[in-house]
């Protein structure tokens, strides 16, 4: 994907994945959305399976790098860094990123490669957040449990519709986050 041209196909594939799931990621659809012929695709990828593999690799590497960067202490206290990560994921909802995440998780239900990518990303997320909890003084087992709750909260809150508007939602998220930081 380093030649630049493959990235255009992968980006278009992610946009289609977010829109219609892995079934919608088809060469004809992508070529049409990019305004090019299918020939360009086949000069870059052997077939659709190669594109799907490139997507999973790109997503896995991107998510792992992202969580590593987001959990880096850089002189901050561990609790402050945890609070910042909670705020990042709960205050700035990214509908397209969430649609991609959900589509990949749906894809993982029926595809071993997608399941392996999701498992790898989840392991990286849990590892990095557990390290932050350990840095607060928690024992390893307790830190792992808190990291698990942390991600249950991060993903769960993004899927829930709070009836009383964004202010009520923000208050609920803030109160819940306090519990994760106790």
PDB file of C-alpha atoms in Angstrom:
ATOM      1  CA  UNK A   1       0.000   0.000   0.000  1.00  0.00           C
ATOM      2  CA  UNK A   2       3.002   2.276   0.018  1.00  0.00           C
ATOM      3  CA  UNK A   3       2.725   3.268  -3.646  1.00  0.00           C
ATOM      4  CA  UNK A   4      -0.155   5.618  -2.918  1.00  0.00           C
ATOM      5  CA  UNK A   5      -2.451   4.174  -5.584  1.00  0.00           C
ATOM      6  CA  UNK A   6      -3.394   1.190  -3.448  1.00  0.00           C
ATOM      7  CA  UNK A   7      -4.379   3.560  -0.663  1.00  0.00           C
ATOM      8  CA  UNK A   8      -7.065   5.118  -2.874  1.00  0.00           C
ATOM      9  CA  UNK A   9      -8.607   1.695  -3.406  1.00  0.00           C
ATOM     10  CA  UNK A  10      -8.350   0.822   0.298  1.00  0.00           C
ATOM     11  CA  UNK A  11      -9.886   4.165   1.317  1.00  0.00           C
ATOM     12  CA  UNK A  12     -12.741   3.667  -1.147  1.00  0.00           C
ATOM     13  CA  UNK A  13     -13.176   0.134   0.165  1.00  0.00           C
ATOM     14  CA  UNK A  14     -13.433   1.413   3.755  1.00  0.00           C
ATOM     15  CA  UNK A  15     -16.028   3.995   2.722  1.00  0.00           C
ATOM     16  CA  UNK A  16     -18.052   1.231   1.076  1.00  0.00           C
ATOM     17  CA  UNK A  17     -17.536  -1.074   4.061  1.00  0.00           C
ATOM     18  CA  UNK A  18     -18.945   1.623   6.352  1.00  0.00           C
ATOM     19  CA  UNK A  19     -21.880   2.149   3.996  1.00  0.00           C
ATOM     20  CA  UNK A  20     -22.879  -1.400   3.151  1.00  0.00           C
ATOM     21  CA  UNK A  21     -20.689  -3.977   4.900  1.00  0.00           C
ATOM     22  CA  UNK A  22     -18.098  -6.301   3.433  1.00  0.00           C
ATOM     23  CA  UNK A  23     -20.594  -7.623   0.853  1.00  0.00           C
ATOM     24  CA  UNK A  24     -20.655  -4.152  -0.700  1.00  0.00           C
ATOM     25  CA  UNK A  25     -16.882  -4.054  -1.150  1.00  0.00           C
ATOM     26  CA  UNK A  26     -16.819  -5.096  -4.794  1.00  0.00           C
ATOM     27  CA  UNK A  27     -14.340  -4.132  -7.502  1.00  0.00           C
ATOM     28  CA  UNK A  28     -17.044  -2.781  -9.846  1.00  0.00           C
ATOM     29  CA  UNK A  29     -18.560  -0.614  -7.105  1.00  0.00           C
ATOM     30  CA  UNK A  30     -15.184   0.788  -6.064  1.00  0.00           C
ATOM     31  CA  UNK A  31     -14.094   1.487  -9.656  1.00  0.00           C
ATOM     32  CA  UNK A  32     -17.342   3.348 -10.286  1.00  0.00           C
ATOM     33  CA  UNK A  33     -17.016   5.406  -7.088  1.00  0.00           C
ATOM     34  CA  UNK A  34     -13.427   6.302  -8.019  1.00  0.00           C
ATOM     35  CA  UNK A  35     -14.372   7.060 -11.630  1.00  0.00           C
ATOM     36  CA  UNK A  36     -11.825   4.610 -13.033  1.00  0.00           C
ATOM     37  CA  UNK A  37     -11.795   1.266 -14.798  1.00  0.00           C
ATOM     38  CA  UNK A  38     -11.408  -2.092 -13.076  1.00  0.00           C
ATOM     39  CA  UNK A  39      -8.040  -2.482 -14.821  1.00  0.00           C
ATOM     40  CA  UNK A  40      -6.421  -0.115 -12.333  1.00  0.00           C
ATOM     41  CA  UNK A  41      -7.605  -2.318  -9.522  1.00  0.00           C
ATOM     42  CA  UNK A  42      -6.092  -5.458 -11.047  1.00  0.00           C
ATOM     43  CA  UNK A  43      -2.766  -3.698 -11.610  1.00  0.00           C
ATOM     44  CA  UNK A  44      -2.668  -3.077  -7.834  1.00  0.00           C
ATOM     45  CA  UNK A  45      -4.378  -6.172  -6.373  1.00  0.00           C
ATOM     46  CA  UNK A  46      -4.467  -9.765  -7.562  1.00  0.00           C
ATOM     47  CA  UNK A  47      -8.142 -10.036  -6.643  1.00  0.00           C
ATOM     48  CA  UNK A  48     -10.835  -8.926  -4.190  1.00  0.00           C
ATOM     49  CA  UNK A  49      -9.384 -11.195  -1.475  1.00  0.00           C
ATOM     50  CA  UNK A  50      -6.059  -9.304  -1.714  1.00  0.00           C
ATOM     51  CA  UNK A  51      -7.929  -6.016  -1.241  1.00  0.00           C
ATOM     52  CA  UNK A  52      -9.787  -7.405   1.774  1.00  0.00           C
ATOM     53  CA  UNK A  53      -6.474  -8.592   3.258  1.00  0.00           C
ATOM     54  CA  UNK A  54      -4.950  -5.136   2.672  1.00  0.00           C
ATOM     55  CA  UNK A  55      -7.958  -3.534   4.390  1.00  0.00           C
ATOM     56  CA  UNK A  56      -7.609  -5.757   7.446  1.00  0.00           C
ATOM     57  CA  UNK A  57      -3.858  -5.132   7.649  1.00  0.00           C
ATOM     58  CA  UNK A  58      -4.374  -1.367   7.317  1.00  0.00           C
ATOM     59  CA  UNK A  59      -7.118  -1.343   9.970  1.00  0.00           C
ATOM     60  CA  UNK A  60      -5.194  -3.571  12.402  1.00  0.00           C
ATOM     61  CA  UNK A  61      -1.965  -1.572  12.102  1.00  0.00           C
ATOM     62  CA  UNK A  62      -3.781   1.757  12.271  1.00  0.00           C
ATOM     63  CA  UNK A  63      -5.809   0.858  15.350  1.00  0.00           C
ATOM     64  CA  UNK A  64      -2.783  -0.616  17.159  1.00  0.00           C
ATOM     65  CA  UNK A  65      -0.657   2.475  16.407  1.00  0.00           C
ATOM     66  CA  UNK A  66      -3.510   4.748  17.448  1.00  0.00           C
ATOM     67  CA  UNK A  67      -4.067   3.144  20.857  1.00  0.00           C
ATOM     68  CA  UNK A  68      -0.322   3.023  21.521  1.00  0.00           C
ATOM     69  CA  UNK A  69      -0.101   6.764  20.798  1.00  0.00           C
ATOM     70  CA  UNK A  70      -3.278   7.607  22.777  1.00  0.00           C
ATOM     71  CA  UNK A  71      -2.096   5.771  25.902  1.00  0.00           C
ATOM     72  CA  UNK A  72       1.476   7.106  25.921  1.00  0.00           C
ATOM     73  CA  UNK A  73       2.013   8.933  29.203  1.00  0.00           C
ATOM     74  CA  UNK A  74       4.342  11.663  27.897  1.00  0.00           C
ATOM     75  CA  UNK A  75       4.768  13.037  31.415  1.00  0.00           C
ATOM     76  CA  UNK A  76       1.081  12.807  32.315  1.00  0.00           C
ATOM     77  CA  UNK A  77      -0.268  10.971  35.328  1.00  0.00           C
ATOM     78  CA  UNK A  78      -1.884   7.615  34.395  1.00  0.00           C
ATOM     79  CA  UNK A  79      -5.325   8.709  35.670  1.00  0.00           C
ATOM     80  CA  UNK A  80      -5.156  11.885  33.577  1.00  0.00           C
ATOM     81  CA  UNK A  81      -4.169   9.893  30.499  1.00  0.00           C
ATOM     82  CA  UNK A  82      -7.074   7.459  31.102  1.00  0.00           C
ATOM     83  CA  UNK A  83      -9.438  10.407  31.487  1.00  0.00           C
ATOM     84  CA  UNK A  84      -8.140  11.908  28.225  1.00  0.00           C
ATOM     85  CA  UNK A  85      -8.702   8.634  26.342  1.00  0.00           C
ATOM     86  CA  UNK A  86     -12.246   8.377  27.717  1.00  0.00           C
ATOM     87  CA  UNK A  87     -12.920  11.944  26.610  1.00  0.00           C
ATOM     88  CA  UNK A  88     -11.421  11.287  23.191  1.00  0.00           C
ATOM     89  CA  UNK A  89     -13.750   8.354  22.547  1.00  0.00           C
ATOM     90  CA  UNK A  90     -16.875   9.672  24.234  1.00  0.00           C
ATOM     91  CA  UNK A  91     -16.924  13.368  23.366  1.00  0.00           C
ATOM     92  CA  UNK A  92     -15.828  13.259  19.751  1.00  0.00           C
ATOM     93  CA  UNK A  93     -18.008  10.616  18.194  1.00  0.00           C
ATOM     94  CA  UNK A  94     -16.740   9.611  14.760  1.00  0.00           C
ATOM     95  CA  UNK A  95     -19.686   8.020  12.923  1.00  0.00           C
ATOM     96  CA  UNK A  96     -17.621   6.747   9.982  1.00  0.00           C
ATOM     97  CA  UNK A  97     -14.943   5.175  12.196  1.00  0.00           C
ATOM     98  CA  UNK A  98     -17.664   3.555  14.305  1.00  0.00           C
ATOM     99  CA  UNK A  99     -19.423   2.265  11.173  1.00  0.00           C
ATOM    100  CA  UNK A 100     -16.122   0.740   9.993  1.00  0.00           C
ATOM    101  CA  UNK A 101     -15.489  -0.795  13.427  1.00  0.00           C
ATOM    102  CA  UNK A 102     -18.967  -2.345  13.507  1.00  0.00           C
ATOM    103  CA  UNK A 103     -18.719  -3.566   9.912  1.00  0.00           C
ATOM    104  CA  UNK A 104     -15.367  -5.235  10.583  1.00  0.00           C
ATOM    105  CA  UNK A 105     -16.768  -6.863  13.725  1.00  0.00           C
ATOM    106  CA  UNK A 106     -19.758  -8.114  11.717  1.00  0.00           C
ATOM    107  CA  UNK A 107     -17.375  -9.382   9.012  1.00  0.00           C
ATOM    108  CA  UNK A 108     -15.338 -11.147  11.740  1.00  0.00           C
ATOM    109  CA  UNK A 109     -18.361 -13.266  12.637  1.00  0.00           C
ATOM    110  CA  UNK A 110     -17.971 -15.209   9.398  1.00  0.00           C
ATOM    111  CA  UNK A 111     -14.337 -14.724   8.331  1.00  0.00           C
ATOM    112  CA  UNK A 112     -11.237 -16.047  10.116  1.00  0.00           C
ATOM    113  CA  UNK A 113      -8.917 -13.309   8.825  1.00  0.00           C
ATOM    114  CA  UNK A 114     -11.262 -10.552   9.983  1.00  0.00           C
ATOM    115  CA  UNK A 115     -11.699 -12.331  13.327  1.00  0.00           C
ATOM    116  CA  UNK A 116      -7.913 -12.488  13.748  1.00  0.00           C
ATOM    117  CA  UNK A 117      -7.609  -8.764  12.947  1.00  0.00           C
ATOM    118  CA  UNK A 118     -10.303  -7.888  15.503  1.00  0.00           C
ATOM    119  CA  UNK A 119      -8.715 -10.129  18.131  1.00  0.00           C
ATOM    120  CA  UNK A 120      -5.341  -8.475  17.538  1.00  0.00           C
ATOM    121  CA  UNK A 121      -6.780  -4.972  17.832  1.00  0.00           C
ATOM    122  CA  UNK A 122      -8.743  -5.861  20.955  1.00  0.00           C
ATOM    123  CA  UNK A 123      -5.640  -7.414  22.529  1.00  0.00           C
ATOM    124  CA  UNK A 124      -3.599  -4.266  21.796  1.00  0.00           C
ATOM    125  CA  UNK A 125      -6.321  -2.016  23.187  1.00  0.00           C
ATOM    126  CA  UNK A 126      -6.697  -4.046  26.367  1.00  0.00           C
ATOM    127  CA  UNK A 127      -2.920  -4.352  26.834  1.00  0.00           C
ATOM    128  CA  UNK A 128      -2.245  -0.620  26.573  1.00  0.00           C
ATOM    129  CA  UNK A 129      -5.124   0.434  28.811  1.00  0.00           C
ATOM    130  CA  UNK A 130      -4.264  -2.271  31.374  1.00  0.00           C
ATOM    131  CA  UNK A 131      -0.707  -0.874  31.430  1.00  0.00           C
ATOM    132  CA  UNK A 132      -2.153   2.541  32.331  1.00  0.00           C
ATOM    133  CA  UNK A 133      -4.212   1.004  35.116  1.00  0.00           C
ATOM    134  CA  UNK A 134      -1.132  -0.852  36.402  1.00  0.00           C
ATOM    135  CA  UNK A 135       0.724   2.469  36.393  1.00  0.00           C
ATOM    136  CA  UNK A 136      -1.921   3.775  38.831  1.00  0.00           C
ATOM    137  CA  UNK A 137      -0.839   1.052  41.268  1.00  0.00           C
ATOM    138  CA  UNK A 138      -3.384  -1.665  40.512  1.00  0.00           C
ATOM    139  CA  UNK A 139      -2.335  -5.316  40.497  1.00  0.00           C
ATOM    140  CA  UNK A 140      -2.222  -6.984  37.066  1.00  0.00           C
ATOM    141  CA  UNK A 141      -5.483  -8.913  37.452  1.00  0.00           C
ATOM    142  CA  UNK A 142      -7.380  -5.832  38.639  1.00  0.00           C
ATOM    143  CA  UNK A 143      -5.811  -3.702  35.875  1.00  0.00           C
ATOM    144  CA  UNK A 144      -6.915  -6.251  33.251  1.00  0.00           C
ATOM    145  CA  UNK A 145     -10.468  -6.236  34.638  1.00  0.00           C
ATOM    146  CA  UNK A 146     -10.576  -2.431  34.620  1.00  0.00           C
ATOM    147  CA  UNK A 147      -9.251  -2.341  31.047  1.00  0.00           C
ATOM    148  CA  UNK A 148     -12.006  -4.741  30.017  1.00  0.00           C
ATOM    149  CA  UNK A 149     -14.659  -2.568  31.689  1.00  0.00           C
ATOM    150  CA  UNK A 150     -13.065   0.490  30.102  1.00  0.00           C
ATOM    151  CA  UNK A 151     -13.600  -0.902  26.591  1.00  0.00           C
ATOM    152  CA  UNK A 152     -17.063  -2.222  27.386  1.00  0.00           C
ATOM    153  CA  UNK A 153     -17.885   1.357  28.380  1.00  0.00           C
ATOM    154  CA  UNK A 154     -16.125   3.028  25.428  1.00  0.00           C
ATOM    155  CA  UNK A 155     -17.926   0.914  22.838  1.00  0.00           C
ATOM    156  CA  UNK A 156     -21.186   0.528  24.718  1.00  0.00           C
ATOM    157  CA  UNK A 157     -21.720   4.235  25.302  1.00  0.00           C
ATOM    158  CA  UNK A 158     -21.176   4.942  21.612  1.00  0.00           C
ATOM    159  CA  UNK A 159     -23.989   2.558  20.682  1.00  0.00           C
ATOM    160  CA  UNK A 160     -26.584   3.795  23.152  1.00  0.00           C
ATOM    161  CA  UNK A 161     -29.117   6.447  22.255  1.00  0.00           C
ATOM    162  CA  UNK A 162     -29.722   8.722  25.215  1.00  0.00           C
ATOM    163  CA  UNK A 163     -33.235  10.142  24.952  1.00  0.00           C
ATOM    164  CA  UNK A 164     -32.667  13.402  26.761  1.00  0.00           C
ATOM    165  CA  UNK A 165     -30.134  14.917  24.397  1.00  0.00           C
ATOM    166  CA  UNK A 166     -26.402  15.566  24.213  1.00  0.00           C
ATOM    167  CA  UNK A 167     -26.139  17.391  27.541  1.00  0.00           C
ATOM    168  CA  UNK A 168     -27.725  14.492  29.461  1.00  0.00           C
ATOM    169  CA  UNK A 169     -25.505  12.068  27.553  1.00  0.00           C
ATOM    170  CA  UNK A 170     -22.390  14.088  28.406  1.00  0.00           C
ATOM    171  CA  UNK A 171     -23.368  14.086  32.083  1.00  0.00           C
ATOM    172  CA  UNK A 172     -23.919  10.309  32.064  1.00  0.00           C
ATOM    173  CA  UNK A 173     -20.601   9.715  30.324  1.00  0.00           C
ATOM    174  CA  UNK A 174     -18.751  11.980  32.769  1.00  0.00           C
ATOM    175  CA  UNK A 175     -20.289  10.267  35.834  1.00  0.00           C
ATOM    176  CA  UNK A 176     -19.594   6.826  34.367  1.00  0.00           C
ATOM    177  CA  UNK A 177     -16.018   7.787  33.520  1.00  0.00           C
ATOM    178  CA  UNK A 178     -15.481   8.816  37.154  1.00  0.00           C
ATOM    179  CA  UNK A 179     -16.318   5.230  38.139  1.00  0.00           C
ATOM    180  CA  UNK A 180     -13.668   3.927  35.748  1.00  0.00           C
ATOM    181  CA  UNK A 181     -11.111   6.256  37.318  1.00  0.00           C
ATOM    182  CA  UNK A 182     -11.892   5.519  41.005  1.00  0.00           C
TER     183      UNK A 182
END
